[in-house]
Tab-separated table of C-alpha atoms and ligand atoms in Angstrom:
chain	number	residue	atom	x	y	z
A	1	MET	CA	11.781	51.759	151.568
A	2	GLN	CA	10.330	48.296	151.395
A	3	ALA	CA	11.665	45.611	149.078
A	4	PRO	CA	9.518	44.976	146.008
A	5	CYS	CA	6.770	42.506	146.903
A	6	ALA	CA	6.700	38.926	145.664
A	7	THR	CA	5.584	38.620	142.085
A	8	ALA	CA	2.976	35.856	142.287
A	9	ALA	CA	0.405	36.356	139.537
A	10	ILE	CA	-2.241	38.754	140.782
A	11	PRO	CA	-5.319	39.249	138.594
A	12	VAL	CA	-4.988	42.781	137.301
A	13	GLN	CA	-8.393	44.418	137.076
A	14	SER	CA	-7.212	47.391	135.186
A	15	ILE	CA	-8.434	49.648	132.454
A	16	VAL	CA	-5.993	49.543	129.559
A	17	SER	CA	-6.414	52.536	127.329
A	18	ASN	CA	-3.951	53.003	124.478
A	19	ASN	CA	-0.752	52.120	126.250
A	20	MET	CA	-1.642	53.455	129.665
A	21	GLN	CA	-2.900	51.144	132.319
A	22	THR	CA	-4.966	52.366	135.286
A	23	VAL	CA	-4.748	50.347	138.485
A	24	THR	CA	-6.509	50.924	141.755
A	25	THR	CA	-4.864	48.453	144.126
A	26	ILE	CA	-1.419	48.302	145.687
A	27	ALA	CA	-1.004	44.686	144.526
A	28	GLU	CA	-1.642	45.619	140.883
A	29	LEU	CA	0.618	48.629	141.116
A	30	ARG	CA	3.480	46.537	142.477
A	31	GLN	CA	2.956	43.866	139.868
A	32	VAL	CA	3.053	46.273	136.912
A	33	VAL	CA	5.941	48.400	138.218
A	34	GLY	CA	7.856	45.233	139.162
A	35	ALA	CA	7.500	43.917	135.609
A	36	ALA	CA	8.776	47.222	134.158
A	37	ARG	CA	11.746	47.162	136.512
A	38	ARG	CA	12.577	43.547	135.685
A	39	ALA	CA	12.510	44.556	132.009
A	40	GLY	CA	15.368	46.924	132.872
A	41	LYS	CA	13.328	50.136	132.737
A	42	SER	CA	14.007	53.146	134.940
A	43	ILE	CA	10.914	54.349	136.778
A	44	GLY	CA	9.732	57.973	136.829
A	45	PHE	CA	6.946	59.100	139.146
A	46	VAL	CA	4.574	62.074	139.166
A	47	PRO	CA	2.304	62.068	142.234
A	48	THR	CA	-0.802	64.265	141.923
A	49	MET	CA	-4.222	64.851	143.413
A	50	GLY	CA	-5.761	64.991	139.949
A	51	ASN	CA	-7.664	67.780	138.190
A	52	LEU	CA	-4.631	67.994	135.985
A	53	HIS	CA	-3.592	71.184	134.238
A	54	GLN	CA	-0.579	72.109	132.133
A	55	GLY	CA	1.547	72.455	135.277
A	56	HIS	CA	1.062	68.750	136.042
A	57	LEU	CA	1.548	67.783	132.412
A	58	ASN	CA	4.904	69.578	132.375
A	59	LEU	CA	5.933	67.254	135.217
A	60	LEU	CA	4.933	64.300	133.034
A	61	ILE	CA	7.049	65.664	130.182
A	62	THR	CA	10.090	65.829	132.484
A	63	ALA	CA	9.504	62.304	133.804
A	64	ARG	CA	9.035	61.030	130.221
A	65	GLU	CA	12.289	62.673	129.096
A	66	ARG	CA	14.276	61.333	132.019
A	67	THR	CA	12.959	57.807	132.573
A	68	ASP	CA	11.715	54.763	130.626
A	69	PHE	CA	8.472	53.991	132.472
A	70	VAL	CA	6.315	56.787	133.843
A	71	VAL	CA	3.929	56.219	136.728
A	72	SER	CA	1.506	58.868	137.932
A	73	SER	CA	-0.861	58.743	140.885
A	74	ILE	CA	-4.151	60.496	141.491
A	75	PHE	CA	-5.143	60.450	145.126
A	76	VAL	CA	-6.909	63.261	146.964
A	77	ASN	CA	-5.086	62.709	150.221
A	78	PRO	CA	-7.402	63.345	153.198
A	79	LEU	CA	-4.438	63.595	155.601
A	80	GLN	CA	-3.261	66.862	154.085
A	81	PHE	CA	-6.612	68.692	154.280
A	82	ASN	CA	-7.484	70.542	157.451
A	83	ALA	CA	-11.094	71.299	156.649
A	84	LYS	CA	-13.524	68.561	155.671
A	85	ASP	CA	-15.382	70.880	153.275
A	86	ASP	CA	-12.099	71.735	151.512
A	87	LEU	CA	-11.478	68.008	151.008
A	88	GLU	CA	-15.027	67.399	149.800
A	89	ARG	CA	-15.073	70.224	147.283
A	90	TYR	CA	-11.631	69.379	145.847
A	91	PRO	CA	-12.266	68.814	142.099
A	92	ARG	CA	-12.284	65.175	140.985
A	93	THR	CA	-12.008	64.743	137.213
A	94	LEU	CA	-10.625	61.219	136.762
A	95	GLU	CA	-11.793	60.609	133.186
A	96	GLU	CA	-10.395	63.870	131.793
A	97	ASP	CA	-7.205	63.292	133.764
A	98	GLN	CA	-6.793	59.814	132.261
A	99	GLN	CA	-7.089	61.300	128.763
A	100	SER	CA	-4.449	63.942	129.532
A	101	LEU	CA	-2.096	61.337	131.003
A	102	ILE	CA	-2.469	59.148	127.929
A	103	GLU	CA	-1.707	62.129	125.689
A	104	TYR	CA	1.436	62.930	127.664
A	105	GLY	CA	2.795	59.412	127.547
A	106	CYS	CA	2.079	58.141	131.048
A	107	ASP	CA	2.506	54.351	131.244
A	108	LEU	CA	0.697	53.597	134.481
A	109	LEU	CA	-1.851	55.485	136.561
A	110	PHE	CA	-2.379	54.520	140.195
A	111	ALA	CA	-5.794	55.791	141.324
A	112	PRO	CA	-6.534	54.098	144.647
A	113	SER	CA	-9.520	54.539	146.956
A	114	GLU	CA	-8.981	55.982	150.430
A	115	SER	CA	-9.434	52.540	152.039
A	116	GLU	CA	-6.731	51.069	149.781
A	117	VAL	CA	-4.257	53.636	151.091
A	118	TYR	CA	-5.154	54.138	154.749
A	119	SER	CA	-6.580	51.857	157.384
A	120	SER	CA	-9.910	53.030	158.780
A	121	ASP	CA	-8.318	53.624	162.186
A	122	ARG	CA	-6.910	57.080	161.457
A	123	ALA	CA	-5.852	57.559	165.098
A	124	SER	CA	-3.271	54.767	164.822
A	125	GLN	CA	-1.901	55.878	161.434
A	126	THR	CA	1.910	56.107	161.318
A	127	PHE	CA	3.093	59.541	160.191
A	128	VAL	CA	6.248	60.885	158.639
A	129	GLU	CA	7.018	64.450	159.672
A	130	VAL	CA	9.842	66.838	158.860
A	131	PRO	CA	10.040	69.017	161.991
A	132	GLY	CA	10.398	72.794	162.058
A	133	ILE	CA	9.882	73.832	158.474
A	134	SER	CA	6.585	71.891	158.319
A	135	GLU	CA	5.128	74.297	160.885
A	136	MET	CA	6.186	77.486	159.094
A	137	TYR	CA	4.483	79.548	156.336
A	138	CYS	CA	1.784	77.306	154.795
A	139	GLY	CA	2.299	74.908	157.694
A	140	ALA	CA	1.436	77.640	160.219
A	141	SER	CA	-1.834	78.377	158.424
A	142	ARG	CA	-2.657	74.726	157.759
A	143	PRO	CA	-1.537	72.729	160.824
A	144	GLY	CA	-0.795	69.101	159.964
A	145	HIS	CA	-0.855	69.764	156.211
A	146	PHE	CA	2.789	68.958	155.529
A	147	ARG	CA	2.716	65.942	157.819
A	148	GLY	CA	-0.081	64.651	155.588
A	149	VAL	CA	1.982	65.401	152.482
A	150	THR	CA	5.171	63.715	153.707
A	151	THR	CA	3.224	60.709	154.950
A	152	ILE	CA	1.521	60.086	151.606
A	153	VAL	CA	4.619	60.869	149.525
A	154	ASN	CA	6.679	58.493	151.657
A	155	LYS	CA	4.023	55.829	151.245
A	156	LEU	CA	3.785	56.365	147.473
A	157	PHE	CA	7.583	56.213	147.184
A	158	ASN	CA	7.498	52.893	149.064
A	159	LEU	CA	4.885	51.560	146.665
A	160	VAL	CA	6.303	52.798	143.367
A	161	GLN	CA	10.006	52.793	144.324
A	162	PRO	CA	10.772	55.339	141.610
A	163	ASP	CA	14.284	56.216	140.446
A	164	LEU	CA	13.133	59.781	139.890
A	165	ALA	CA	10.132	61.766	141.125
A	166	VAL	CA	8.965	65.087	139.727
A	167	PHE	CA	7.247	67.899	141.648
A	168	GLY	CA	6.159	71.425	140.756
A	169	LYS	CA	8.089	74.370	142.157
A	170	LYS	CA	4.791	76.198	142.660
A	171	ASP	CA	4.600	74.285	145.940
A	172	PHE	CA	8.094	75.465	146.806
A	173	GLN	CA	7.834	74.731	150.522
A	174	GLN	CA	6.379	71.281	149.815
A	175	LEU	CA	9.273	70.424	147.505
A	176	HIS	CA	11.783	71.656	150.088
A	177	ILE	CA	10.161	69.527	152.799
A	178	ILE	CA	10.083	66.433	150.558
A	179	ARG	CA	13.782	66.974	149.774
A	180	ARG	CA	14.499	67.081	153.499
A	181	MET	CA	12.539	63.879	154.043
A	182	VAL	CA	14.375	62.107	151.213
A	183	THR	CA	17.763	63.247	152.536
A	184	ASP	CA	17.019	62.572	156.204
A	185	LEU	CA	15.626	59.095	155.507
A	186	SER	CA	18.234	58.218	152.820
A	187	MET	CA	15.535	57.412	150.292
A	188	PRO	CA	16.996	56.234	146.980
A	189	VAL	CA	15.064	58.597	144.722
A	190	GLU	CA	16.190	61.607	142.701
A	191	LEU	CA	13.871	64.600	143.063
A	192	VAL	CA	13.347	67.043	140.220
A	193	GLY	CA	11.565	70.392	140.597
A	194	VAL	CA	9.853	71.879	137.546
A	195	ASP	CA	9.142	75.594	137.048
A	196	THR	CA	5.657	76.892	137.703
A	197	ALA	CA	3.338	76.937	134.687
A	198	ARG	CA	1.597	80.294	134.348
A	199	ALA	CA	-1.272	81.783	132.369
A	200	GLU	CA	-0.293	84.683	130.085
A	201	SER	CA	-1.410	87.013	132.871
A	202	GLY	CA	1.252	85.512	135.138
A	203	LEU	CA	-1.273	83.697	137.338
A	204	ALA	CA	0.199	80.365	138.460
A	205	LEU	CA	-1.884	77.436	137.211
A	206	SER	CA	-3.596	75.661	140.083
A	207	SER	CA	-6.550	73.365	140.599
A	208	ARG	CA	-7.785	75.922	143.115
A	209	ASN	CA	-8.125	78.629	140.423
A	210	GLY	CA	-11.374	76.862	139.591
A	211	TYR	CA	-12.840	78.314	142.809
A	212	LEU	CA	-12.389	81.865	141.480
A	213	THR	CA	-15.334	83.781	140.041
A	214	LYS	CA	-14.916	85.560	136.690
A	215	ASP	CA	-14.268	88.834	138.439
A	216	GLU	CA	-11.733	87.278	140.837
A	217	LEU	CA	-9.959	85.635	137.912
A	218	LYS	CA	-9.437	89.096	136.435
A	219	ARG	CA	-7.905	90.342	139.701
A	220	ALA	CA	-5.891	87.202	140.508
A	221	PRO	CA	-2.800	88.136	138.395
A	222	VAL	CA	-2.161	91.021	140.832
A	223	PHE	CA	-0.795	88.354	143.185
A	224	TYR	CA	2.052	87.406	140.844
A	225	ALA	CA	2.537	91.072	139.860
A	226	GLN	CA	3.257	91.885	143.511
A	227	LEU	CA	5.840	89.108	143.702
A	228	ARG	CA	7.490	90.527	140.578
A	229	THR	CA	7.556	93.997	142.155
A	230	ILE	CA	9.367	92.566	145.198
A	231	HIS	CA	11.666	90.554	142.911
A	232	ASP	CA	12.614	93.625	140.865
A	233	ALA	CA	13.252	95.749	143.953
A	234	LEU	CA	15.515	93.066	145.466
A	235	VAL	CA	17.431	92.626	142.226
A	236	GLY	CA	17.720	96.419	142.076
A	237	GLY	CA	19.511	96.367	145.451
A	238	SER	CA	16.741	97.049	147.979
A	239	ASP	CA	17.180	95.383	151.361
A	240	ASP	CA	14.066	96.885	152.914
A	241	PHE	CA	12.359	93.494	153.182
A	242	GLU	CA	9.695	94.695	155.623
A	243	GLY	CA	8.823	97.738	153.537
A	244	LEU	CA	8.518	95.686	150.343
A	245	ILE	CA	6.284	93.128	152.031
A	246	LYS	CA	4.103	95.844	153.595
A	247	GLN	CA	3.584	97.535	150.228
A	248	ALA	CA	2.697	94.242	148.549
A	249	ILE	CA	0.208	93.353	151.290
A	250	GLU	CA	-1.457	96.774	151.000
A	251	SER	CA	-1.704	96.434	147.214
A	252	LEU	CA	-3.279	92.998	147.561
A	253	GLU	CA	-5.758	94.255	150.153
A	254	ARG	CA	-6.785	97.058	147.806
A	255	GLU	CA	-7.744	94.350	145.293
A	256	SER	CA	-9.807	92.507	147.970
A	257	PHE	CA	-7.246	89.783	148.618
A	258	LYS	CA	-6.833	88.598	152.196
A	259	PRO	CA	-3.087	88.039	152.363
A	260	ASP	CA	-2.047	85.113	154.535
A	261	TYR	CA	1.693	85.739	154.407
A	262	ILE	CA	4.512	87.057	152.286
A	263	HIS	CA	8.054	86.129	153.344
A	264	ILE	CA	11.448	86.729	151.792
A	265	VAL	CA	13.511	83.658	152.672
A	266	ARG	CA	16.796	81.944	151.863
A	267	ARG	CA	16.365	79.394	149.107
A	268	SER	CA	18.676	76.872	150.742
A	269	ASP	CA	16.751	76.385	153.997
A	270	LEU	CA	13.667	78.612	153.691
A	271	GLN	CA	14.688	80.542	156.813
A	272	PRO	CA	14.132	84.338	156.899
A	273	ALA	CA	16.659	86.045	154.615
A	274	THR	CA	19.123	88.703	155.647
A	275	PRO	CA	20.455	91.426	153.316
A	276	LYS	CA	23.679	89.373	152.989
A	277	ASP	CA	21.868	86.428	151.357
A	278	ARG	CA	22.006	86.220	147.569
A	279	GLU	CA	19.786	83.266	146.652
A	280	LEU	CA	16.308	84.045	147.842
A	281	VAL	CA	12.733	83.080	147.259
A	282	VAL	CA	9.644	85.129	147.959
A	283	LEU	CA	6.919	82.874	149.343
A	284	ALA	CA	3.322	84.056	149.446
A	285	ALA	CA	-0.211	82.887	150.152
A	286	ALA	CA	-3.428	84.894	149.956
A	287	PHE	CA	-7.143	84.282	149.867
A	288	LEU	CA	-9.178	85.637	147.004
A	289	GLY	CA	-12.844	84.825	147.547
A	290	GLN	CA	-13.098	81.085	148.191
A	291	ALA	CA	-9.622	80.279	146.863
A	292	ARG	CA	-6.385	80.189	148.827
A	293	LEU	CA	-3.697	80.984	146.274
A	294	ILE	CA	-0.019	80.284	146.816
A	295	ASP	CA	2.877	81.396	144.666
A	296	ASN	CA	6.586	82.128	144.893
A	297	LEU	CA	9.380	83.703	142.939
A	298	GLU	CA	13.065	82.882	143.098
A	299	VAL	CA	15.387	85.878	143.290
A	300	ASP	CA	19.110	85.984	142.543
A	301	CYS	CA	20.476	89.222	143.965
B	401	PAF	O1	1.233	68.550	145.296
B	401	PAF	C1	0.307	67.722	145.374
B	401	PAF	O2	-0.532	67.583	144.477
B	401	PAF	C2	0.186	66.862	146.616
B	401	PAF	O3	0.561	67.564	147.754
B	401	PAF	C3	0.965	65.535	146.506
B	401	PAF	C4	2.446	65.776	146.374
B	401	PAF	C5	0.452	64.747	145.309
B	401	PAF	C6	0.733	64.704	147.761
B	401	PAF	O4	-0.622	64.423	147.944
């Protein structure tokens, strides 16, 4: 990670609302975080793409509990989207998000433009990539996605230099890949994973749930229900992984889902599990209408 930048006075053109400051440039971000660090505060960081829901706010709560100065970022990262239309339709709700962040005690919001973060010459952009696992599961369906995630997270870590960063376990593969990056590159940041926030129906909260029609929203909880069925069978002693996955896929198809994948993997390295493994996670992705839903469930056999 880079050393903190020099602290010459930079005019901060920020919105100060209650106690939260919103900054849009790297220079402002470094100035404000540098001041907090010089005041002896530990820095917590919650990177997001905005359109915040309770799942994100739970990450804020964890950062607030564990550190003195909480920074969040809202940046819809073009490098992690494969399809231009997916990037364009991604919900942008900055004002509501600012209100939520204020309510949950965020100290500083970094909300940069694309040109502040990346040079216009995308072809010469430096990437950070965790090989192997980045091409599996979600990475197989969305080539380049995780390279985009690790590149932006690395960059944000360089900018904020947090002591602790908080991520949701809903993106279980993403968190695993970021852990690998942090370990492999000896980055001085503690990573904390927070449990998935769910609606009463079990549906994992996600910005993409907004793409579901009313009727699809009613059917969406079947996705989590199928993961629970696999979970219960595994805990009950079943080692028929293929059979369990086949049944779940058929049940989803009956409800008009288009399953992308369901895998039963080892939690430690996300490689395919064997019946001898005890700490597992079921990873799944499926389309329902316009939305690509992902979810997972940890299993201790
Ligand atoms: O999980 C997300 O919202 C994004 O992938 C992240 C970590 C903010 C990087 O853009």
